[in-house]
């Protein structure tokens, strides 16, 4: 109809969705409430996305004179069917064969998160190549619920450790509660988000999940930037069994320091030139990785020394939503705007409700299913299975 109201988004704070904004229409003189909402994708394409292409494989010719070798033909067939690759297909193959396939995948830039997960699941305890051992995934403009991302970066069999960064996004406090399902979470960084995203209530809910359901059994490092946290958080953080490093970017009062000390958290002097945490003038993601390994021995009382070493040897997925943490410089170390608390007293709330989970984490970090005979299972993807079975 004529004179109908049309939503105007001029002046709307970009990046903030689902929050009502009162808008005044100059043409009609009416006031209405506008909510910016983007439709969620039906498929998480970022899981399968890679920078390479398989189009040239359809018209591939031999590199030299004569026929193409059977090995090259088999690997080329695998590359054309990466969507069908899985842990169950790769697990019967020795790493010597898997390494040949992985090298070609990397050479053709086809190493999506989906493919990487299949390889670290099958060869978690055997790989030493950095391209398999460490992976960095960045979603600069997340447009899905946090629960969707958590689902794809979780390894219930502890095949890898996830270092998660939430930066400059509009997730809600309810979304943060989903992180208790991320059983393989090693470090968590909340940087540049709204100030009311993480508060004492969220920390208290995490502590309850840790004591009642064994959540956060691998979380060693927590970083929060300008969140609504009070000195009472140390009461709840003490219930996370292996958490030993807390980085806070705000002014710490003497009352907060005293409360932290009461629960075994010591405020570290970051002006030390030779810190056991490693150098501070390196990219933030690398610093967090160093701190993760440094904080491992704290968990010996609740995990065991062998368990700590097993966790340190697992592949690492550095997953960032909103910003690339490798580009985040460690600003603020020298001017004292970042406070680092190190925990020295083991938790009195160590979780014992699920011994099988703790045992699997310590003794079987690479394969929760136990040893399996190297046989190929019957699959509906018979073409790919038959191709790979020639290597066995």
PDB file of C-alpha atoms in Angstrom, residues 48-326:
ATOM      1  CA  UNK A  48      33.929 -28.901   4.031  1.00  0.00           C
ATOM      2  CA  UNK A  49      35.375 -25.677   2.634  1.00  0.00           C
ATOM      3  CA  UNK A  50      38.954 -25.627   1.324  1.00  0.00           C
ATOM      4  CA  UNK A  51      41.001 -23.346  -0.915  1.00  0.00           C
ATOM      5  CA  UNK A  52      41.747 -26.007  -3.540  1.00  0.00           C
ATOM      6  CA  UNK A  53      39.684 -27.514  -6.341  1.00  0.00           C
ATOM      7  CA  UNK A  54      39.158 -31.034  -7.695  1.00  0.00           C
ATOM      8  CA  UNK A  55      38.076 -29.987 -11.206  1.00  0.00           C
ATOM      9  CA  UNK A  56      41.451 -30.695 -12.802  1.00  0.00           C
ATOM     10  CA  UNK A  57      41.434 -34.257 -11.466  1.00  0.00           C
ATOM     11  CA  UNK A  58      38.732 -35.245 -13.971  1.00  0.00           C
ATOM     12  CA  UNK A  59      41.069 -34.601 -16.929  1.00  0.00           C
ATOM     13  CA  UNK A  60      44.307 -35.629 -15.277  1.00  0.00           C
ATOM     14  CA  UNK A  61      47.123 -36.970 -17.457  1.00  0.00           C
ATOM     15  CA  UNK A  62      50.178 -38.945 -16.514  1.00  0.00           C
ATOM     16  CA  UNK A  63      53.146 -36.963 -15.249  1.00  0.00           C
ATOM     17  CA  UNK A  64      55.572 -38.879 -17.460  1.00  0.00           C
ATOM     18  CA  UNK A  65      55.651 -41.303 -20.333  1.00  0.00           C
ATOM     19  CA  UNK A  66      53.580 -44.431 -20.127  1.00  0.00           C
ATOM     20  CA  UNK A  67      50.617 -45.256 -17.977  1.00  0.00           C
ATOM     21  CA  UNK A  68      49.894 -43.662 -14.627  1.00  0.00           C
ATOM     22  CA  UNK A  69      50.980 -45.743 -11.626  1.00  0.00           C
ATOM     23  CA  UNK A  70      48.349 -47.579  -9.621  1.00  0.00           C
ATOM     24  CA  UNK A  71      49.312 -45.549  -6.529  1.00  0.00           C
ATOM     25  CA  UNK A  72      48.725 -42.240  -8.312  1.00  0.00           C
ATOM     26  CA  UNK A  73      45.442 -43.503  -9.733  1.00  0.00           C
ATOM     27  CA  UNK A  74      44.232 -44.621  -6.311  1.00  0.00           C
ATOM     28  CA  UNK A  75      45.218 -41.363  -4.592  1.00  0.00           C
ATOM     29  CA  UNK A  76      43.608 -39.321  -7.364  1.00  0.00           C
ATOM     30  CA  UNK A  77      40.395 -41.285  -6.872  1.00  0.00           C
ATOM     31  CA  UNK A  78      40.540 -40.576  -3.148  1.00  0.00           C
ATOM     32  CA  UNK A  79      40.969 -36.851  -3.783  1.00  0.00           C
ATOM     33  CA  UNK A  80      37.915 -36.847  -6.035  1.00  0.00           C
ATOM     34  CA  UNK A  81      35.864 -38.481  -3.264  1.00  0.00           C
ATOM     35  CA  UNK A  82      37.013 -36.629  -0.151  1.00  0.00           C
ATOM     36  CA  UNK A  83      33.407 -36.058   0.880  1.00  0.00           C
ATOM     37  CA  UNK A  84      33.223 -39.815   1.459  1.00  0.00           C
ATOM     38  CA  UNK A  85      36.402 -40.057   3.540  1.00  0.00           C
ATOM     39  CA  UNK A  86      35.895 -40.958   7.186  1.00  0.00           C
ATOM     40  CA  UNK A  87      37.605 -42.280  10.277  1.00  0.00           C
ATOM     41  CA  UNK A  88      36.254 -45.789   9.633  1.00  0.00           C
ATOM     42  CA  UNK A  89      37.741 -45.867   6.122  1.00  0.00           C
ATOM     43  CA  UNK A  90      41.169 -44.542   7.141  1.00  0.00           C
ATOM     44  CA  UNK A  91      41.569 -46.401  10.432  1.00  0.00           C
ATOM     45  CA  UNK A  92      42.470 -49.803   8.888  1.00  0.00           C
ATOM     46  CA  UNK A  93      45.181 -48.211   6.718  1.00  0.00           C
ATOM     47  CA  UNK A  94      48.716 -47.819   8.114  1.00  0.00           C
ATOM     48  CA  UNK A  95      50.064 -44.290   8.503  1.00  0.00           C
ATOM     49  CA  UNK A  96      52.593 -44.914   5.710  1.00  0.00           C
ATOM     50  CA  UNK A  97      49.662 -45.038   3.284  1.00  0.00           C
ATOM     51  CA  UNK A  98      47.709 -42.299   5.033  1.00  0.00           C
ATOM     52  CA  UNK A  99      50.741 -40.028   4.831  1.00  0.00           C
ATOM     53  CA  UNK A 100      50.872 -40.358   1.023  1.00  0.00           C
ATOM     54  CA  UNK A 101      47.203 -39.403   0.791  1.00  0.00           C
ATOM     55  CA  UNK A 102      47.599 -36.494   3.221  1.00  0.00           C
ATOM     56  CA  UNK A 103      50.592 -35.083   1.353  1.00  0.00           C
ATOM     57  CA  UNK A 104      48.580 -34.975  -1.877  1.00  0.00           C
ATOM     58  CA  UNK A 105      45.624 -33.429  -0.055  1.00  0.00           C
ATOM     59  CA  UNK A 106      47.868 -30.687   1.306  1.00  0.00           C
ATOM     60  CA  UNK A 107      49.597 -30.197  -2.046  1.00  0.00           C
ATOM     61  CA  UNK A 108      46.222 -29.618  -3.713  1.00  0.00           C
ATOM     62  CA  UNK A 109      44.951 -27.488  -0.794  1.00  0.00           C
ATOM     63  CA  UNK A 110      41.984 -29.750  -0.134  1.00  0.00           C
ATOM     64  CA  UNK A 111      42.521 -30.104   3.616  1.00  0.00           C
ATOM     65  CA  UNK A 112      39.128 -29.020   4.940  1.00  0.00           C
ATOM     66  CA  UNK A 113      38.182 -29.338   8.587  1.00  0.00           C
ATOM     67  CA  UNK A 114      36.123 -32.404   7.739  1.00  0.00           C
ATOM     68  CA  UNK A 115      39.122 -34.147   6.143  1.00  0.00           C
ATOM     69  CA  UNK A 116      41.469 -33.085   8.957  1.00  0.00           C
ATOM     70  CA  UNK A 117      39.145 -34.544  11.591  1.00  0.00           C
ATOM     71  CA  UNK A 118      39.093 -37.892   9.776  1.00  0.00           C
ATOM     72  CA  UNK A 119      42.904 -38.039   9.644  1.00  0.00           C
ATOM     73  CA  UNK A 120      43.572 -37.039  13.260  1.00  0.00           C
ATOM     74  CA  UNK A 121      40.890 -39.482  14.355  1.00  0.00           C
ATOM     75  CA  UNK A 122      42.587 -42.342  12.546  1.00  0.00           C
ATOM     76  CA  UNK A 123      46.223 -41.374  13.211  1.00  0.00           C
ATOM     77  CA  UNK A 124      46.090 -39.185  16.325  1.00  0.00           C
ATOM     78  CA  UNK A 125      48.871 -41.031  18.150  1.00  0.00           C
ATOM     79  CA  UNK A 126      51.121 -41.565  15.107  1.00  0.00           C
ATOM     80  CA  UNK A 127      51.435 -38.244  13.298  1.00  0.00           C
ATOM     81  CA  UNK A 128      54.291 -35.856  13.934  1.00  0.00           C
ATOM     82  CA  UNK A 129      53.901 -33.652  10.869  1.00  0.00           C
ATOM     83  CA  UNK A 130      52.944 -30.132  11.847  1.00  0.00           C
ATOM     84  CA  UNK A 131      50.372 -29.885   9.038  1.00  0.00           C
ATOM     85  CA  UNK A 132      48.376 -32.647  10.759  1.00  0.00           C
ATOM     86  CA  UNK A 133      49.330 -31.915  14.357  1.00  0.00           C
ATOM     87  CA  UNK A 134      48.203 -28.272  14.367  1.00  0.00           C
ATOM     88  CA  UNK A 135      45.303 -26.710  12.508  1.00  0.00           C
ATOM     89  CA  UNK A 136      43.955 -23.161  12.583  1.00  0.00           C
ATOM     90  CA  UNK A 137      40.380 -22.425  11.492  1.00  0.00           C
ATOM     91  CA  UNK A 138      38.932 -18.891  11.433  1.00  0.00           C
ATOM     92  CA  UNK A 139      35.296 -17.882  10.913  1.00  0.00           C
ATOM     93  CA  UNK A 140      35.494 -14.088  10.717  1.00  0.00           C
ATOM     94  CA  UNK A 141      31.736 -13.597  10.373  1.00  0.00           C
ATOM     95  CA  UNK A 142      29.939 -16.369  12.257  1.00  0.00           C
ATOM     96  CA  UNK A 143      26.303 -16.665  11.188  1.00  0.00           C
ATOM     97  CA  UNK A 144      25.219 -19.824  12.998  1.00  0.00           C
ATOM     98  CA  UNK A 145      24.380 -20.707  16.579  1.00  0.00           C
ATOM     99  CA  UNK A 146      27.363 -21.471  18.784  1.00  0.00           C
ATOM    100  CA  UNK A 147      25.966 -24.958  19.374  1.00  0.00           C
ATOM    101  CA  UNK A 148      26.484 -25.729  15.663  1.00  0.00           C
ATOM    102  CA  UNK A 149      30.148 -24.762  15.817  1.00  0.00           C
ATOM    103  CA  UNK A 150      30.628 -26.672  19.076  1.00  0.00           C
ATOM    104  CA  UNK A 151      29.198 -29.804  17.483  1.00  0.00           C
ATOM    105  CA  UNK A 152      31.797 -29.834  14.702  1.00  0.00           C
ATOM    106  CA  UNK A 153      34.849 -29.079  16.868  1.00  0.00           C
ATOM    107  CA  UNK A 154      34.045 -31.591  19.620  1.00  0.00           C
ATOM    108  CA  UNK A 155      35.854 -34.908  19.864  1.00  0.00           C
ATOM    109  CA  UNK A 156      34.164 -37.174  22.396  1.00  0.00           C
ATOM    110  CA  UNK A 157      36.992 -39.681  21.900  1.00  0.00           C
ATOM    111  CA  UNK A 158      39.608 -36.991  22.638  1.00  0.00           C
ATOM    112  CA  UNK A 159      41.372 -37.266  19.284  1.00  0.00           C
ATOM    113  CA  UNK A 160      42.363 -33.587  19.449  1.00  0.00           C
ATOM    114  CA  UNK A 161      42.364 -30.553  21.758  1.00  0.00           C
ATOM    115  CA  UNK A 162      40.349 -27.464  20.815  1.00  0.00           C
ATOM    116  CA  UNK A 163      41.603 -23.952  21.606  1.00  0.00           C
ATOM    117  CA  UNK A 164      38.540 -21.738  21.159  1.00  0.00           C
ATOM    118  CA  UNK A 165      38.478 -17.957  20.681  1.00  0.00           C
ATOM    119  CA  UNK A 166      35.257 -15.920  20.714  1.00  0.00           C
ATOM    120  CA  UNK A 167      35.980 -12.425  19.425  1.00  0.00           C
ATOM    121  CA  UNK A 168      33.788  -9.553  18.227  1.00  0.00           C
ATOM    122  CA  UNK A 169      30.584 -11.562  17.928  1.00  0.00           C
ATOM    123  CA  UNK A 170      27.053 -11.438  19.246  1.00  0.00           C
ATOM    124  CA  UNK A 171      26.694 -14.765  21.023  1.00  0.00           C
ATOM    125  CA  UNK A 172      24.422 -14.823  24.044  1.00  0.00           C
ATOM    126  CA  UNK A 173      24.984 -15.986  27.601  1.00  0.00           C
ATOM    127  CA  UNK A 174      22.863 -19.026  26.806  1.00  0.00           C
ATOM    128  CA  UNK A 175      25.268 -19.876  23.988  1.00  0.00           C
ATOM    129  CA  UNK A 176      28.172 -19.945  26.438  1.00  0.00           C
ATOM    130  CA  UNK A 177      26.451 -22.682  28.403  1.00  0.00           C
ATOM    131  CA  UNK A 178      26.813 -24.896  25.314  1.00  0.00           C
ATOM    132  CA  UNK A 179      30.564 -24.918  25.903  1.00  0.00           C
ATOM    133  CA  UNK A 180      30.090 -27.471  28.684  1.00  0.00           C
ATOM    134  CA  UNK A 181      29.449 -29.989  25.864  1.00  0.00           C
ATOM    135  CA  UNK A 182      32.874 -29.269  24.336  1.00  0.00           C
ATOM    136  CA  UNK A 183      34.614 -32.036  26.269  1.00  0.00           C
ATOM    137  CA  UNK A 184      37.976 -31.556  24.531  1.00  0.00           C
ATOM    138  CA  UNK A 185      38.199 -27.797  25.223  1.00  0.00           C
ATOM    139  CA  UNK A 186      41.761 -26.913  26.255  1.00  0.00           C
ATOM    140  CA  UNK A 187      41.732 -23.093  26.271  1.00  0.00           C
ATOM    141  CA  UNK A 188      38.942 -20.522  26.014  1.00  0.00           C
ATOM    142  CA  UNK A 189      39.425 -16.874  25.049  1.00  0.00           C
ATOM    143  CA  UNK A 190      36.624 -14.270  25.139  1.00  0.00           C
ATOM    144  CA  UNK A 191      37.975 -11.138  23.437  1.00  0.00           C
ATOM    145  CA  UNK A 192      36.177  -8.049  22.143  1.00  0.00           C
ATOM    146  CA  UNK A 193      32.648  -9.316  22.842  1.00  0.00           C
ATOM    147  CA  UNK A 194      29.909  -7.376  24.612  1.00  0.00           C
ATOM    148  CA  UNK A 195      30.759  -6.686  28.245  1.00  0.00           C
ATOM    149  CA  UNK A 196      27.752  -8.573  29.587  1.00  0.00           C
ATOM    150  CA  UNK A 197      28.417 -11.800  27.665  1.00  0.00           C
ATOM    151  CA  UNK A 198      30.275 -13.598  30.452  1.00  0.00           C
ATOM    152  CA  UNK A 199      29.451 -12.871  34.079  1.00  0.00           C
ATOM    153  CA  UNK A 200      29.502 -14.618  37.448  1.00  0.00           C
ATOM    154  CA  UNK A 201      26.319 -16.522  36.546  1.00  0.00           C
ATOM    155  CA  UNK A 202      27.961 -18.139  33.512  1.00  0.00           C
ATOM    156  CA  UNK A 203      31.046 -19.106  35.532  1.00  0.00           C
ATOM    157  CA  UNK A 204      28.796 -20.566  38.230  1.00  0.00           C
ATOM    158  CA  UNK A 205      26.923 -22.629  35.626  1.00  0.00           C
ATOM    159  CA  UNK A 206      30.225 -23.930  34.242  1.00  0.00           C
ATOM    160  CA  UNK A 207      31.318 -24.922  37.751  1.00  0.00           C
ATOM    161  CA  UNK A 208      28.059 -26.791  38.282  1.00  0.00           C
ATOM    162  CA  UNK A 209      28.536 -28.646  34.989  1.00  0.00           C
ATOM    163  CA  UNK A 210      32.075 -29.570  36.042  1.00  0.00           C
ATOM    164  CA  UNK A 211      31.025 -31.036  39.396  1.00  0.00           C
ATOM    165  CA  UNK A 212      27.823 -32.738  38.227  1.00  0.00           C
ATOM    166  CA  UNK A 213      28.690 -33.885  34.706  1.00  0.00           C
ATOM    167  CA  UNK A 214      32.486 -33.865  34.520  1.00  0.00           C
ATOM    168  CA  UNK A 215      32.595 -30.978  32.023  1.00  0.00           C
ATOM    169  CA  UNK A 216      35.749 -28.957  31.281  1.00  0.00           C
ATOM    170  CA  UNK A 217      38.010 -31.856  32.230  1.00  0.00           C
ATOM    171  CA  UNK A 218      40.749 -30.481  29.910  1.00  0.00           C
ATOM    172  CA  UNK A 219      40.262 -26.711  30.261  1.00  0.00           C
ATOM    173  CA  UNK A 220      43.580 -25.312  31.485  1.00  0.00           C
ATOM    174  CA  UNK A 221      43.527 -21.646  30.362  1.00  0.00           C
ATOM    175  CA  UNK A 222      40.711 -19.079  30.484  1.00  0.00           C
ATOM    176  CA  UNK A 223      41.037 -15.542  29.081  1.00  0.00           C
ATOM    177  CA  UNK A 224      38.333 -12.898  29.558  1.00  0.00           C
ATOM    178  CA  UNK A 225      38.512  -9.344  28.281  1.00  0.00           C
ATOM    179  CA  UNK A 226      36.367  -6.639  29.938  1.00  0.00           C
ATOM    180  CA  UNK A 227      33.577  -8.941  31.107  1.00  0.00           C
ATOM    181  CA  UNK A 228      31.175  -8.405  34.017  1.00  0.00           C
ATOM    182  CA  UNK A 229      33.148 -10.532  36.456  1.00  0.00           C
ATOM    183  CA  UNK A 230      33.618  -9.963  40.182  1.00  0.00           C
ATOM    184  CA  UNK A 231      36.040 -11.394  42.717  1.00  0.00           C
ATOM    185  CA  UNK A 232      33.473 -14.124  43.501  1.00  0.00           C
ATOM    186  CA  UNK A 233      34.425 -16.007  40.327  1.00  0.00           C
ATOM    187  CA  UNK A 234      37.423 -17.572  42.088  1.00  0.00           C
ATOM    188  CA  UNK A 235      35.007 -19.543  44.256  1.00  0.00           C
ATOM    189  CA  UNK A 236      33.502 -21.138  41.148  1.00  0.00           C
ATOM    190  CA  UNK A 237      36.686 -21.431  39.078  1.00  0.00           C
ATOM    191  CA  UNK A 238      38.194 -23.606  41.807  1.00  0.00           C
ATOM    192  CA  UNK A 239      35.687 -26.300  40.851  1.00  0.00           C
ATOM    193  CA  UNK A 240      37.192 -26.692  37.372  1.00  0.00           C
ATOM    194  CA  UNK A 241      39.636 -29.547  37.967  1.00  0.00           C
ATOM    195  CA  UNK A 242      42.644 -28.626  35.766  1.00  0.00           C
ATOM    196  CA  UNK A 243      42.123 -24.879  35.171  1.00  0.00           C
ATOM    197  CA  UNK A 244      45.334 -23.198  36.323  1.00  0.00           C
ATOM    198  CA  UNK A 245      45.787 -19.995  34.273  1.00  0.00           C
ATOM    199  CA  UNK A 246      43.329 -17.076  34.273  1.00  0.00           C
ATOM    200  CA  UNK A 247      43.957 -13.972  32.165  1.00  0.00           C
ATOM    201  CA  UNK A 248      41.799 -10.927  32.930  1.00  0.00           C
ATOM    202  CA  UNK A 249      41.959  -7.653  31.034  1.00  0.00           C
ATOM    203  CA  UNK A 250      40.683  -5.192  33.626  1.00  0.00           C
ATOM    204  CA  UNK A 251      41.873  -3.585  36.845  1.00  0.00           C
ATOM    205  CA  UNK A 252      42.155  -6.030  39.739  1.00  0.00           C
ATOM    206  CA  UNK A 253      41.288  -4.636  43.147  1.00  0.00           C
ATOM    207  CA  UNK A 254      43.053  -5.585  46.367  1.00  0.00           C
ATOM    208  CA  UNK A 255      39.844  -7.291  47.491  1.00  0.00           C
ATOM    209  CA  UNK A 256      39.819  -9.445  44.367  1.00  0.00           C
ATOM    210  CA  UNK A 257      43.489 -10.327  44.820  1.00  0.00           C
ATOM    211  CA  UNK A 258      42.843 -11.394  48.417  1.00  0.00           C
ATOM    212  CA  UNK A 259      39.848 -13.501  47.380  1.00  0.00           C
ATOM    213  CA  UNK A 260      41.920 -15.135  44.643  1.00  0.00           C
ATOM    214  CA  UNK A 261      44.714 -15.982  47.056  1.00  0.00           C
ATOM    215  CA  UNK A 262      42.178 -17.574  49.391  1.00  0.00           C
ATOM    216  CA  UNK A 263      41.372 -20.152  46.713  1.00  0.00           C
ATOM    217  CA  UNK A 264      44.956 -20.712  45.601  1.00  0.00           C
ATOM    218  CA  UNK A 265      45.177 -18.152  42.743  1.00  0.00           C
ATOM    219  CA  UNK A 266      48.349 -16.046  42.757  1.00  0.00           C
ATOM    220  CA  UNK A 267      48.649 -12.817  40.782  1.00  0.00           C
ATOM    221  CA  UNK A 268      51.794 -13.106  38.650  1.00  0.00           C
ATOM    222  CA  UNK A 269      54.194 -10.266  37.996  1.00  0.00           C
ATOM    223  CA  UNK A 270      54.267  -9.897  34.202  1.00  0.00           C
ATOM    224  CA  UNK A 271      57.247  -7.577  34.343  1.00  0.00           C
ATOM    225  CA  UNK A 272      59.547 -10.553  34.822  1.00  0.00           C
ATOM    226  CA  UNK A 273      62.003 -10.781  31.933  1.00  0.00           C
ATOM    227  CA  UNK A 274      62.399 -14.545  32.146  1.00  0.00           C
ATOM    228  CA  UNK A 275      58.932 -15.947  32.701  1.00  0.00           C
ATOM    229  CA  UNK A 276      58.275 -19.697  32.770  1.00  0.00           C
ATOM    230  CA  UNK A 277      55.191 -18.951  30.658  1.00  0.00           C
ATOM    231  CA  UNK A 278      57.392 -18.018  27.723  1.00  0.00           C
ATOM    232  CA  UNK A 279      57.851 -14.722  25.855  1.00  0.00           C
ATOM    233  CA  UNK A 280      54.956 -12.244  25.823  1.00  0.00           C
ATOM    234  CA  UNK A 281      55.847 -10.429  22.591  1.00  0.00           C
ATOM    235  CA  UNK A 282      54.498 -13.157  20.302  1.00  0.00           C
ATOM    236  CA  UNK A 283      51.100 -13.614  18.619  1.00  0.00           C
ATOM    237  CA  UNK A 284      48.337 -14.292  21.085  1.00  0.00           C
ATOM    238  CA  UNK A 285      47.492 -17.731  19.698  1.00  0.00           C
ATOM    239  CA  UNK A 286      51.102 -18.900  20.049  1.00  0.00           C
ATOM    240  CA  UNK A 287      51.275 -17.502  23.575  1.00  0.00           C
ATOM    241  CA  UNK A 288      48.127 -19.377  24.593  1.00  0.00           C
ATOM    242  CA  UNK A 289      49.596 -22.590  23.186  1.00  0.00           C
ATOM    243  CA  UNK A 290      52.747 -22.101  25.305  1.00  0.00           C
ATOM    244  CA  UNK A 291      50.684 -21.406  28.419  1.00  0.00           C
ATOM    245  CA  UNK A 292      48.593 -24.522  27.791  1.00  0.00           C
ATOM    246  CA  UNK A 293      51.673 -26.753  27.901  1.00  0.00           C
ATOM    247  CA  UNK A 294      53.129 -24.866  30.884  1.00  0.00           C
ATOM    248  CA  UNK A 295      49.940 -25.344  32.909  1.00  0.00           C
ATOM    249  CA  UNK A 296      49.812 -29.095  32.318  1.00  0.00           C
ATOM    250  CA  UNK A 297      51.631 -30.261  35.476  1.00  0.00           C
ATOM    251  CA  UNK A 298      48.918 -28.668  37.633  1.00  0.00           C
ATOM    252  CA  UNK A 299      46.525 -31.425  36.546  1.00  0.00           C
ATOM    253  CA  UNK A 300      48.764 -34.300  37.672  1.00  0.00           C
ATOM    254  CA  UNK A 301      46.852 -34.695  40.945  1.00  0.00           C
ATOM    255  CA  UNK A 302      43.522 -35.177  39.162  1.00  0.00           C
ATOM    256  CA  UNK A 303      44.662 -36.769  35.884  1.00  0.00           C
ATOM    257  CA  UNK A 304      48.107 -38.347  36.512  1.00  0.00           C
ATOM    258  CA  UNK A 305      51.479 -37.507  34.975  1.00  0.00           C
ATOM    259  CA  UNK A 306      50.962 -39.973  32.119  1.00  0.00           C
ATOM    260  CA  UNK A 307      47.603 -38.412  31.375  1.00  0.00           C
ATOM    261  CA  UNK A 308      49.091 -34.920  31.181  1.00  0.00           C
ATOM    262  CA  UNK A 309      51.762 -36.097  28.751  1.00  0.00           C
ATOM    263  CA  UNK A 310      49.146 -37.895  26.643  1.00  0.00           C
ATOM    264  CA  UNK A 311      47.028 -34.749  26.426  1.00  0.00           C
ATOM    265  CA  UNK A 312      50.038 -32.606  25.483  1.00  0.00           C
ATOM    266  CA  UNK A 313      50.819 -34.949  22.593  1.00  0.00           C
ATOM    267  CA  UNK A 314      47.347 -34.692  21.026  1.00  0.00           C
ATOM    268  CA  UNK A 315      46.763 -32.680  17.830  1.00  0.00           C
ATOM    269  CA  UNK A 316      45.494 -29.135  18.351  1.00  0.00           C
ATOM    270  CA  UNK A 317      42.660 -27.283  16.631  1.00  0.00           C
ATOM    271  CA  UNK A 318      42.833 -23.503  17.081  1.00  0.00           C
ATOM    272  CA  UNK A 319      39.315 -22.364  16.268  1.00  0.00           C
ATOM    273  CA  UNK A 320      38.437 -18.665  16.218  1.00  0.00           C
ATOM    274  CA  UNK A 321      35.000 -17.100  15.755  1.00  0.00           C
ATOM    275  CA  UNK A 322      35.111 -13.414  14.862  1.00  0.00           C
ATOM    276  CA  UNK A 323      38.825 -12.725  14.562  1.00  0.00           C
ATOM    277  CA  UNK A 324      42.045 -14.428  13.608  1.00  0.00           C
ATOM    278  CA  UNK A 325      43.846 -14.894  16.943  1.00  0.00           C
ATOM    279  CA  UNK A 326      47.193 -15.319  15.158  1.00  0.00           C
TER     280      UNK A 326
END
